[in-house]
Amino acid sequence: MIATFAFYVFAAILIASAVMVVTSRNPVHSVLFLILAFFNAAALFLIAGAEFLAMILVIVYVGAVAVLFLFVVMMLDIDFAQLREGFQRYAPIGAIIGGILLLELFMVLATWRFAPEAAALRMNPNPPGVTNAEALGRILYTDNIFLFQGAGLILLVAMIGAIVLTLRDRPGTRRQDIAAQVSRAGSVSVRSVPQGAGLKEIGILRPPSPEEEKPKQVEHHHGGGHH
Amino acid sequence: MDFFFQNPIGIVILTVVKALALLVPLLVGVAYLTYAERKVLAAMQLRKGPNVVGPLGLFQPFADAIKMLMKETIVPTGASRVLFLLAPMLTFMLAMLAWAVIPVNDGWAIADINVGILYLFAISSLGVYGVIIAGWASNSKYAFLGALRSAAQMVSYEVSMGFVIVTVLLCVGSLNLTEIVRAQQTVWFVIPLFPMAVIFFISTLAETNRAPFDLPEGESELVAGFFVEYSSMSFALFFLGEYANMILMSALTTILFLGGWLPPIDIAPFNWVPGPVWFVLKICFCLFVFLWVRATFPRYRYDQLMRLGWKVFLPFSLVWLVLTATVLKLTGWLPA
């Protein structure tokens, strides 16, 4: 009963925040609602018993992808008035595309059939005595390792492509060469100084003796060490 | 009694009591961590530190708290009001939320979940939102610059932290935090995985925005970074959140590398001491190193910070991960 109730709560918030992503006026608010939507989707995964997927959804999408997204949206200089200008002109086209997508979704849902072996697994996706993460690991890394590595190679190529496209080697930029700096003798060098020498100068460690002149009073600042 | 603990209301009450039993000592710990920080820094800089309020200045944290509460909460004009007030709450809440899975002793966790380490990683990666939202909602240049720095910094160091965690998980064979500690019965992971432990600790410094990586709040160039505009309780929540995060990260370092609640050697005088005491002692050691680092190292320059994260830690942890996997496979120590 509690699980059913929680499902409806999370599902309702998920749909409401998904609507807010599209309708809110400020793009930063849109991204924040998108993050809320991700969160509720993760909660739905949890209720379905897929705890590994729930955590990965939060780590990858909320923790990394959405941060960069927010980063970019915050730095964009968007003119809101201009953004809304063409709304009426584009509304019919948008409505038609949306309608087609909805129709397709309904068609998929109406003709969806589970394969007989999948239908049995659907009730109990985890093999008995194996945790969620372990079951996923077996499928990905043991049963379908070559497909998995193929997917990894595709991502690697995409990553190299992105780097090649954006890397510009500008001549004349001055880079810091830390190895050269450290090995350079002269201006920067590490020296070993006698221990406690500074303390004696201030007069903290030196025992007071009558024949010496009084150590100079050093002003101390108390407290205020934290920000 | 059994009946009470098995019906839903009993379970809720029991969980609330457990949470309070963890959070109240934690908050007292946070209060005294601020005191300890000022005392340790003072000792390292040949000063006395707080010594006026109470014996040895021990009531200083409470004086600070009352001062904070008495001040006026100021919301700047042009600030996004809801988000401005939400950001400190989020920071503080996340710092508390993560403690749900931390095992203080064998079996002493509020929620002993299978994917505990992933949960912790997820919660700690959310910490960046408090900072970004605060910076953006303040509608101020300094706050925004601080937030942008913090976002880039936390995302960068999370990557190498992830690889360090994967290396530890390879040696354990489970994502459960209790299992991770139990796997260190023979030897703490800090010994075989020493370089990883160092990388992890430095990454936690960057993740909690502590010196020498406290660029998001670099006062010499950004006034106070992302929380310039905050005052009173909203500032106090950021402050508490930062210190609670430090304790959390120390707890995580303890669980991953220093054997959690386990005694250093499993012989007579050591294993008389109860597990939670060892756990707290190890956390205190990590926290002392946090403060020690703050007193010792100057702040990094921003490009140096990025270089360290992406060009040093990331390749190194990646190579060490492959090396660990190879060694485990060849020696047959790979946990089933």
Coordinates of C-alpha atoms in Angstrom, one line a residue:
Chain A
M1 CA 0.0 0.0 0.0
I2 CA 2.8 2.4 0.9
A3 CA 4.6 1.5 -2.3
T4 CA 1.5 2.2 -4.4
F5 CA 1.0 5.6 -2.6
A6 CA 4.7 6.5 -3.1
F7 CA 4.5 5.5 -6.8
Y8 CA 1.6 7.9 -7.4
V9 CA 3.3 10.7 -5.5
F10 CA 6.5 10.4 -7.4
A11 CA 4.8 9.8 -10.8
A12 CA 2.6 12.9 -10.2
I13 CA 5.6 15.1 -9.3
L14 CA 7.5 13.7 -12.3
I15 CA 4.8 14.6 -14.8
A16 CA 4.2 18.0 -13.1
S17 CA 7.9 18.9 -13.3
A18 CA 8.1 17.6 -16.9
V19 CA 5.3 20.0 -17.8
M20 CA 7.1 22.8 -15.9
V21 CA 10.3 22.1 -18.0
V22 CA 8.4 23.1 -21.1
T23 CA 6.2 25.9 -19.8
S24 CA 8.4 27.8 -17.3
R25 CA 9.6 31.2 -18.5
N26 CA 13.1 31.1 -17.3
P27 CA 15.4 28.5 -18.9
V28 CA 17.4 28.0 -15.7
H29 CA 14.1 27.1 -13.9
S30 CA 13.5 24.7 -16.8
V31 CA 16.7 22.9 -16.2
L32 CA 16.1 22.8 -12.4
F33 CA 12.7 21.2 -13.1
L34 CA 14.3 18.8 -15.4
I35 CA 16.6 17.8 -12.5
L36 CA 13.6 17.3 -10.3
A37 CA 12.1 15.1 -13.0
F38 CA 15.3 13.0 -13.1
F39 CA 15.1 12.6 -9.4
N40 CA 11.5 11.3 -9.4
A41 CA 12.3 9.0 -12.2
A42 CA 15.1 7.6 -10.0
A43 CA 12.6 7.2 -7.2
L44 CA 10.3 5.2 -9.6
F45 CA 13.3 3.0 -10.5
L46 CA 13.8 2.4 -6.8
I47 CA 10.2 1.4 -6.3
A48 CA 10.5 -1.0 -9.2
G49 CA 13.4 -2.6 -7.5
A50 CA 16.1 -1.4 -9.9
E51 CA 18.3 0.3 -7.3
F52 CA 21.5 0.2 -9.4
L53 CA 19.8 2.0 -12.3
A54 CA 18.3 4.6 -9.9
M55 CA 21.7 5.5 -8.5
I56 CA 23.3 5.6 -11.9
L57 CA 20.6 7.8 -13.1
V58 CA 21.3 10.3 -10.3
I59 CA 25.1 10.1 -10.6
V60 CA 25.3 10.4 -14.4
Y61 CA 22.3 12.6 -15.3
V62 CA 21.8 14.7 -12.2
G63 CA 25.4 14.8 -11.0
A64 CA 27.2 15.4 -14.3
V65 CA 25.1 15.9 -17.4
A66 CA 22.6 18.3 -15.8
V67 CA 25.4 20.3 -14.1
L68 CA 27.0 21.0 -17.4
F69 CA 23.6 21.8 -18.9
L70 CA 22.9 24.2 -16.2
F71 CA 26.3 25.7 -16.6
V72 CA 25.7 26.4 -20.3
V73 CA 22.1 27.7 -19.8
M74 CA 23.2 30.1 -17.1
M75 CA 25.9 31.6 -19.3
L76 CA 23.6 32.0 -22.3
D77 CA 22.5 35.5 -22.9
I78 CA 18.9 34.8 -23.8
D79 CA 16.4 37.5 -24.8
F80 CA 13.1 36.0 -23.4
A81 CA 10.9 38.3 -25.5
Q82 CA 12.6 37.3 -28.7
L83 CA 12.3 33.6 -27.6
R84 CA 8.5 33.9 -27.3
E85 CA 8.0 36.0 -30.4
G86 CA 7.4 33.3 -33.0
F87 CA 5.2 31.2 -30.7
Q88 CA 2.0 31.8 -32.6
R89 CA 3.6 31.3 -36.0
Y90 CA 5.2 28.0 -35.1
A91 CA 2.3 26.7 -32.9
P92 CA 0.5 24.8 -35.7
I93 CA 3.6 23.0 -36.9
G94 CA 4.5 22.1 -33.4
A95 CA 1.1 20.8 -32.7
I96 CA 1.1 18.6 -35.8
I97 CA 4.5 17.1 -34.9
G98 CA 3.4 16.6 -31.4
G99 CA 0.2 14.9 -32.6
I100 CA 2.1 12.6 -34.9
L101 CA 4.4 11.5 -32.1
L102 CA 1.5 10.9 -29.8
L103 CA -0.2 8.8 -32.4
E104 CA 2.9 6.8 -32.9
L105 CA 3.3 6.2 -29.2
F106 CA -0.3 4.9 -29.0
M107 CA 0.3 2.6 -32.0
V108 CA 3.4 1.2 -30.4
L109 CA 1.6 0.6 -27.1
A110 CA -1.3 -1.0 -28.8
T111 CA 0.8 -3.5 -30.8
W112 CA 3.4 -4.2 -28.0
R113 CA 3.9 -7.9 -27.4
F114 CA 6.3 -9.4 -24.9
A115 CA 8.4 -12.4 -26.2
P116 CA 7.3 -15.5 -24.3
E117 CA 10.6 -15.9 -22.4
A118 CA 10.7 -12.2 -21.5
A119 CA 7.2 -12.3 -20.1
A120 CA 8.3 -14.9 -17.6
L121 CA 11.4 -12.8 -16.6
R122 CA 9.3 -9.7 -16.3
M123 CA 7.8 -10.9 -13.0
N124 CA 11.2 -11.6 -11.6
P125 CA 14.0 -9.9 -13.5
N126 CA 16.8 -10.8 -10.9
P127 CA 18.0 -14.3 -10.8
P128 CA 17.4 -15.6 -7.2
G129 CA 20.1 -14.8 -4.7
V130 CA 21.8 -12.2 -6.9
T131 CA 21.7 -8.5 -6.4
N132 CA 20.7 -6.0 -9.0
A133 CA 24.1 -4.7 -9.7
E134 CA 25.5 -8.2 -10.0
A135 CA 22.8 -9.3 -12.4
L136 CA 23.4 -6.3 -14.6
G137 CA 27.1 -6.9 -14.5
R138 CA 26.8 -10.5 -15.6
I139 CA 24.7 -9.5 -18.6
L140 CA 26.9 -6.5 -19.6
Y141 CA 30.4 -7.8 -18.9
T142 CA 30.0 -11.6 -19.2
D143 CA 27.2 -12.5 -21.6
N144 CA 27.4 -9.5 -24.0
I145 CA 31.0 -8.3 -23.5
F146 CA 31.7 -7.8 -27.2
L147 CA 28.6 -5.7 -27.8
F148 CA 29.5 -3.7 -24.7
Q149 CA 33.0 -3.0 -25.9
G150 CA 31.7 -2.1 -29.3
A151 CA 29.5 0.5 -27.8
G152 CA 32.5 1.8 -25.8
L153 CA 34.6 2.1 -29.0
I154 CA 31.8 4.1 -30.7
L155 CA 31.8 6.5 -27.7
L156 CA 35.6 6.7 -27.8
V157 CA 35.6 7.6 -31.5
A158 CA 32.9 10.3 -30.8
M159 CA 35.0 11.7 -28.0
I160 CA 38.2 11.8 -30.1
G161 CA 36.2 13.5 -32.8
A162 CA 34.9 16.2 -30.4
I163 CA 38.4 16.8 -29.2
V164 CA 39.8 17.0 -32.8
L165 CA 37.1 19.4 -33.8
T166 CA 37.5 21.8 -30.9
L167 CA 41.3 21.7 -30.4
R168 CA 43.0 24.7 -31.8
D169 CA 46.8 25.0 -31.5
R170 CA 47.3 28.7 -31.2
P171 CA 50.9 29.8 -31.7
G172 CA 52.4 32.3 -29.3
T173 CA 50.5 31.2 -26.2
R174 CA 52.8 30.9 -23.2
R175 CA 52.2 27.7 -21.2
Q176 CA 53.5 26.8 -17.8
D177 CA 56.0 24.0 -17.8
I178 CA 56.1 22.8 -14.3
A179 CA 59.0 20.4 -14.8
A180 CA 61.2 23.2 -16.2
Q181 CA 60.2 25.5 -13.3
V182 CA 61.0 23.0 -10.6
S183 CA 64.3 21.9 -12.1
R184 CA 65.4 25.5 -12.6
A185 CA 68.1 26.6 -10.2
G186 CA 68.2 30.1 -8.9
S187 CA 65.1 32.1 -8.4
V188 CA 63.0 29.2 -7.0
S189 CA 64.8 26.8 -4.8
V190 CA 64.1 24.6 -1.9
R191 CA 66.4 25.2 1.1
S192 CA 66.6 23.5 4.4
V193 CA 66.5 26.1 7.2
P194 CA 67.5 25.5 10.8
Q195 CA 64.5 24.3 12.9
G196 CA 62.9 26.7 15.2
A197 CA 65.2 29.6 14.2
G198 CA 62.2 31.9 13.6
L199 CA 60.7 31.2 17.0
K200 CA 63.9 32.2 18.8
E201 CA 63.9 35.4 16.9
I202 CA 60.4 36.3 18.1
G203 CA 61.3 35.3 21.6
I204 CA 58.8 32.6 22.3
L205 CA 61.3 29.7 22.8
R206 CA 64.1 31.8 24.3
P207 CA 64.2 31.6 28.1
P208 CA 64.1 35.1 29.6
S209 CA 67.5 36.0 30.9
P210 CA 68.4 39.2 32.7
E211 CA 71.6 40.2 30.9
E212 CA 69.9 40.2 27.5
E213 CA 67.8 43.1 26.3
K214 CA 64.0 42.5 26.4
P215 CA 62.7 40.6 23.3
K216 CA 60.7 42.8 21.0
Q217 CA 56.9 42.7 21.7
V218 CA 55.2 41.1 18.8
E219 CA 51.6 41.9 18.2
H220 CA 49.3 38.8 18.1
H221 CA 46.0 38.7 16.3
H222 CA 43.6 36.5 18.1
G223 CA 40.6 34.6 16.6
G224 CA 39.2 35.4 13.2
G225 CA 40.9 32.4 11.7
H226 CA 37.8 31.1 9.9
H227 CA 36.0 32.6 7.0
Chain B
M1 CA 7.5 -5.1 21.8
D2 CA 8.1 -7.1 18.7
F3 CA 4.7 -6.2 17.5
F4 CA 5.4 -2.5 17.9
F5 CA 8.6 -2.7 15.8
Q6 CA 6.9 -4.6 13.0
N7 CA 3.9 -2.4 12.3
P8 CA 4.5 0.7 10.0
I9 CA 4.2 3.3 12.7
G10 CA 6.7 1.5 14.9
I11 CA 9.1 1.3 12.0
V12 CA 8.8 5.0 11.3
I13 CA 9.3 5.9 15.0
L14 CA 12.3 3.5 15.2
T15 CA 13.9 5.1 12.1
V16 CA 13.4 8.6 13.4
V17 CA 15.0 7.7 16.7
K18 CA 17.9 6.1 14.9
A19 CA 18.3 9.2 12.6
L20 CA 18.3 11.5 15.7
A21 CA 20.8 9.3 17.4
L22 CA 23.2 9.8 14.5
L23 CA 22.4 13.4 13.6
V24 CA 22.5 15.0 17.0
P25 CA 26.1 13.8 17.7
L26 CA 26.9 14.8 14.1
L27 CA 25.7 18.4 14.6
V28 CA 27.6 18.7 17.9
G29 CA 30.6 17.3 16.0
V30 CA 30.2 20.0 13.3
A31 CA 30.0 22.7 16.0
Y32 CA 33.2 21.5 17.6
L33 CA 34.9 21.0 14.2
T34 CA 34.7 24.7 13.7
Y35 CA 36.2 25.2 17.2
A36 CA 38.9 22.6 16.4
E37 CA 39.7 24.2 13.1
R38 CA 40.3 27.6 14.8
K39 CA 42.4 26.0 17.6
V40 CA 44.5 23.9 15.2
L41 CA 45.1 26.8 12.8
A42 CA 45.9 29.0 15.8
A43 CA 48.4 26.5 17.2
M44 CA 50.1 26.1 13.8
Q45 CA 50.3 29.9 13.4
L46 CA 51.6 30.4 17.0
R47 CA 48.4 32.1 18.2
K48 CA 45.9 31.1 20.9
G49 CA 42.7 30.8 19.0
P50 CA 39.3 31.2 20.7
N51 CA 39.9 31.3 24.5
V52 CA 37.4 33.7 26.0
V53 CA 34.0 32.2 25.8
G54 CA 33.9 29.4 28.5
P55 CA 36.8 27.3 29.7
L56 CA 39.4 27.1 26.9
G57 CA 36.9 28.9 24.7
L58 CA 34.8 25.7 24.6
F59 CA 31.5 27.6 24.3
Q60 CA 32.7 29.6 21.3
P61 CA 30.6 27.5 18.7
F62 CA 27.4 28.2 20.7
A63 CA 28.2 31.9 20.9
D64 CA 28.8 31.9 17.1
A65 CA 25.5 30.1 16.6
I66 CA 23.5 32.6 18.7
K67 CA 25.2 35.5 16.9
M68 CA 24.2 34.0 13.5
L69 CA 20.6 33.5 14.6
M70 CA 20.3 37.0 15.8
K71 CA 21.3 38.6 12.5
E72 CA 18.9 39.7 9.9
T73 CA 18.3 37.5 6.8
I74 CA 18.9 39.7 3.8
V75 CA 17.6 38.8 0.4
P76 CA 19.1 41.1 -2.3
T77 CA 16.9 42.9 -4.7
G78 CA 16.9 41.1 -8.0
A79 CA 17.7 37.8 -6.4
S80 CA 15.6 34.8 -7.4
R81 CA 13.9 34.6 -4.0
V82 CA 12.8 31.0 -3.8
L83 CA 16.0 29.6 -5.2
F84 CA 18.1 32.0 -3.1
L85 CA 16.5 30.5 0.1
L86 CA 16.4 26.9 -1.3
A87 CA 20.2 26.7 -2.0
P88 CA 21.5 26.7 1.6
M89 CA 18.7 24.3 2.7
L90 CA 19.7 22.0 -0.2
T91 CA 23.4 22.1 0.8
F92 CA 22.6 21.3 4.4
M93 CA 20.0 18.7 3.7
L94 CA 22.4 16.8 1.3
A95 CA 25.1 16.8 3.9
M96 CA 22.7 15.2 6.4
L97 CA 21.1 12.8 3.9
A98 CA 24.3 11.0 3.1
W99 CA 24.7 9.7 6.6
A100 CA 21.8 7.3 6.2
V101 CA 24.0 4.6 4.8
I102 CA 27.2 5.2 6.8
P103 CA 27.9 2.1 9.0
V104 CA 29.2 3.2 12.4
N105 CA 29.7 -0.4 13.5
D106 CA 29.1 -3.8 12.0
G107 CA 25.4 -3.6 11.2
W108 CA 24.9 -0.2 12.7
A109 CA 23.6 1.7 9.7
I110 CA 20.2 3.3 9.4
A111 CA 19.8 1.9 5.9
D112 CA 22.2 -0.9 5.0
I113 CA 21.5 -0.9 1.3
N114 CA 23.1 -2.9 -1.4
V115 CA 24.3 0.1 -3.5
G116 CA 25.5 2.1 -0.5
I117 CA 28.6 3.4 -2.1
L118 CA 26.7 4.5 -5.2
Y119 CA 24.2 6.3 -3.0
L120 CA 27.0 8.2 -1.3
F121 CA 28.6 9.1 -4.6
A122 CA 25.3 10.3 -5.9
I123 CA 24.6 12.4 -2.9
S124 CA 28.1 13.9 -2.9
S125 CA 27.8 14.7 -6.6
L126 CA 24.6 16.6 -5.9
G127 CA 26.4 19.0 -3.5
V128 CA 27.4 21.1 -6.5
Y129 CA 23.7 22.2 -7.0
G130 CA 23.6 24.1 -3.7
V131 CA 26.6 26.1 -4.8
I132 CA 25.4 26.7 -8.4
I133 CA 21.9 27.7 -7.4
A134 CA 23.2 30.0 -4.7
G135 CA 25.6 31.7 -7.1
W136 CA 23.0 32.1 -9.8
A137 CA 20.1 33.1 -7.5
S138 CA 22.2 35.8 -5.8
N139 CA 22.3 37.8 -9.0
S140 CA 25.8 39.0 -8.2
K141 CA 29.0 38.8 -10.3
Y142 CA 31.2 37.4 -7.5
A143 CA 28.7 34.8 -6.4
F144 CA 28.2 33.7 -10.0
L145 CA 31.9 33.4 -10.7
G146 CA 32.4 31.4 -7.5
A147 CA 29.5 29.1 -8.6
L148 CA 31.0 28.5 -12.0
R149 CA 34.4 27.7 -10.6
S150 CA 32.9 25.3 -8.1
A151 CA 30.8 23.5 -10.8
A152 CA 33.8 22.9 -13.0
Q153 CA 36.0 21.9 -10.0
M154 CA 33.6 19.5 -8.5
V155 CA 32.7 17.8 -11.7
S156 CA 36.4 17.4 -12.6
Y157 CA 37.4 15.8 -9.4
E158 CA 34.4 13.5 -9.2
V159 CA 35.8 11.6 -12.2
S160 CA 39.0 10.5 -10.5
M161 CA 37.1 9.9 -7.3
G162 CA 34.9 7.5 -9.3
F163 CA 37.9 5.6 -10.5
V164 CA 39.3 5.3 -7.0
I165 CA 36.0 4.0 -5.7
V166 CA 35.9 1.5 -8.6
T167 CA 39.4 0.3 -7.7
V168 CA 38.3 -0.3 -4.1
L169 CA 35.1 -2.1 -5.3
L170 CA 37.2 -4.4 -7.4
C171 CA 39.0 -5.6 -4.3
V172 CA 35.8 -6.0 -2.3
G173 CA 33.3 -7.4 -4.9
S174 CA 30.3 -5.6 -3.4
L175 CA 28.8 -2.1 -3.4
N176 CA 27.6 -2.5 0.2
L177 CA 29.5 -0.2 2.7
T178 CA 29.4 -2.8 5.5
E179 CA 30.9 -5.4 3.1
I180 CA 33.6 -2.9 2.1
V181 CA 34.7 -2.6 5.7
R182 CA 34.5 -6.3 6.3
A183 CA 36.8 -6.9 3.4
Q184 CA 39.5 -5.0 5.2
Q185 CA 39.7 -7.5 8.1
T186 CA 43.1 -8.7 7.1
V187 CA 44.6 -5.5 5.8
W188 CA 43.3 -2.0 5.4
F189 CA 43.1 -0.9 1.8
V190 CA 45.3 2.1 2.6
I191 CA 48.3 -0.3 2.5
P192 CA 47.9 -2.0 -0.9
L193 CA 46.1 0.9 -2.5
F194 CA 48.2 3.7 -1.0
P195 CA 48.4 6.0 -4.1
M196 CA 44.7 5.7 -4.6
A197 CA 44.1 6.7 -0.9
V198 CA 46.2 9.8 -1.5
I199 CA 44.3 10.7 -4.7
F200 CA 41.0 10.1 -3.0
F201 CA 41.9 12.3 0.0
I202 CA 43.0 15.1 -2.3
S203 CA 39.9 14.8 -4.4
T204 CA 37.8 15.0 -1.3
L205 CA 39.5 18.3 -0.5
A206 CA 38.5 19.6 -3.9
E207 CA 35.0 18.1 -3.6
T208 CA 34.4 19.9 -0.3
N209 CA 35.9 23.1 -1.6
R210 CA 38.5 23.2 1.1
A211 CA 42.0 24.7 1.1
P212 CA 44.1 24.5 -1.1
F213 CA 41.2 24.1 -3.5
D214 CA 38.9 26.7 -2.0
L215 CA 38.7 28.7 -5.2
P216 CA 34.9 29.0 -5.2
E217 CA 35.2 31.2 -2.2
G218 CA 38.6 32.7 -2.9
E219 CA 38.3 35.8 -0.8
S220 CA 41.2 37.6 -2.3
E221 CA 39.6 37.7 -5.8
L222 CA 35.9 36.9 -5.3
V223 CA 35.2 38.5 -1.9
A224 CA 33.6 35.3 -0.5
G225 CA 32.6 33.5 -3.7
F226 CA 29.2 31.9 -4.0
F227 CA 27.9 32.9 -0.6
V228 CA 28.8 36.7 -0.7
E229 CA 25.1 37.7 -0.5
Y230 CA 24.2 35.3 2.3
S231 CA 23.7 36.4 5.9
S232 CA 22.3 35.0 9.2
M233 CA 20.8 31.5 9.1
S234 CA 21.1 31.0 5.4
F235 CA 24.9 31.6 5.7
A236 CA 25.0 29.4 8.8
L237 CA 23.4 26.6 6.8
F238 CA 26.1 26.8 4.2
F239 CA 28.7 26.9 6.9
L240 CA 27.3 23.8 8.7
G241 CA 26.8 22.0 5.4
E242 CA 30.5 22.6 4.5
Y243 CA 31.7 21.2 7.8
A244 CA 29.2 18.3 7.8
N245 CA 30.5 17.5 4.3
M246 CA 34.1 17.4 5.6
I247 CA 33.0 14.9 8.3
L248 CA 31.2 12.9 5.7
M249 CA 34.2 12.8 3.4
S250 CA 36.4 11.8 6.3
A251 CA 33.9 9.0 7.1
L252 CA 34.0 7.9 3.5
T253 CA 37.8 7.8 3.5
T254 CA 37.7 5.9 6.7
I255 CA 35.3 3.3 5.3
L256 CA 37.1 2.9 2.0
F257 CA 40.7 2.9 3.1
L258 CA 41.1 3.0 6.9
G259 CA 39.0 -0.1 7.8
G260 CA 35.9 1.7 9.2
W261 CA 35.2 0.4 12.7
L262 CA 37.9 -2.2 12.7
P263 CA 40.8 -1.9 15.2
P264 CA 44.3 -1.5 13.7
I265 CA 45.4 -4.9 14.9
D266 CA 43.0 -7.6 16.0
I267 CA 44.7 -8.3 19.4
A268 CA 43.9 -7.9 23.1
P269 CA 44.1 -4.2 24.0
F270 CA 42.9 -3.0 20.6
N271 CA 39.8 -5.1 20.2
W272 CA 38.5 -4.2 23.6
V273 CA 37.7 -0.8 22.3
P274 CA 34.3 -0.7 20.8
G275 CA 34.0 -0.3 17.0
P276 CA 32.3 3.2 16.9
V277 CA 35.2 4.6 19.0
W278 CA 37.7 3.5 16.3
F279 CA 35.4 4.9 13.7
V280 CA 35.2 8.3 15.3
L281 CA 39.0 8.3 16.0
K282 CA 39.8 7.6 12.4
I283 CA 37.4 10.4 11.3
C284 CA 39.1 12.7 13.7
F285 CA 42.5 11.8 12.2
C286 CA 41.2 12.6 8.6
L287 CA 39.7 15.9 9.8
F288 CA 43.0 16.9 11.4
V289 CA 44.7 16.3 8.1
F290 CA 42.0 18.5 6.5
L291 CA 42.9 21.3 8.9
W292 CA 46.7 20.6 8.6
V293 CA 46.5 21.0 4.9
R294 CA 44.6 24.2 5.2
A295 CA 47.3 25.6 7.5
T296 CA 50.2 24.4 5.3
F297 CA 49.4 24.9 1.6
P298 CA 48.7 28.1 -0.4
R299 CA 45.6 28.2 -2.7
Y300 CA 46.0 26.6 -6.1
R301 CA 45.7 28.7 -9.2
Y302 CA 42.7 27.8 -11.2
D303 CA 44.6 26.3 -14.2
Q304 CA 46.8 24.3 -11.9
L305 CA 43.7 22.9 -10.2
M306 CA 42.3 21.7 -13.6
R307 CA 45.7 20.4 -14.6
L308 CA 46.0 18.3 -11.5
G309 CA 42.5 16.9 -11.8
W310 CA 42.4 16.1 -15.5
K311 CA 46.1 15.5 -16.5
V312 CA 47.5 13.9 -13.3
F313 CA 44.8 12.3 -11.2
L314 CA 42.6 11.0 -14.0
P315 CA 45.3 9.1 -16.1
F316 CA 47.0 7.9 -12.9
S317 CA 43.9 6.5 -11.3
L318 CA 42.9 4.9 -14.7
V319 CA 46.3 3.2 -15.0
W320 CA 46.1 2.0 -11.3
L321 CA 42.6 0.6 -11.9
V322 CA 43.8 -1.5 -14.8
L323 CA 46.9 -2.5 -12.8
T324 CA 44.8 -3.6 -9.8
A325 CA 42.4 -5.5 -12.0
T326 CA 45.3 -7.3 -13.7
V327 CA 47.0 -8.2 -10.4
L328 CA 43.8 -9.4 -8.9
K329 CA 43.1 -11.6 -11.9
L330 CA 46.6 -13.0 -12.2
T331 CA 46.9 -13.8 -8.5
G332 CA 43.3 -15.2 -8.3
W333 CA 42.4 -12.9 -5.5
L334 CA 39.5 -11.5 -7.4
P335 CA 36.4 -11.8 -5.1
A336 CA 33.7 -14.0 -6.5

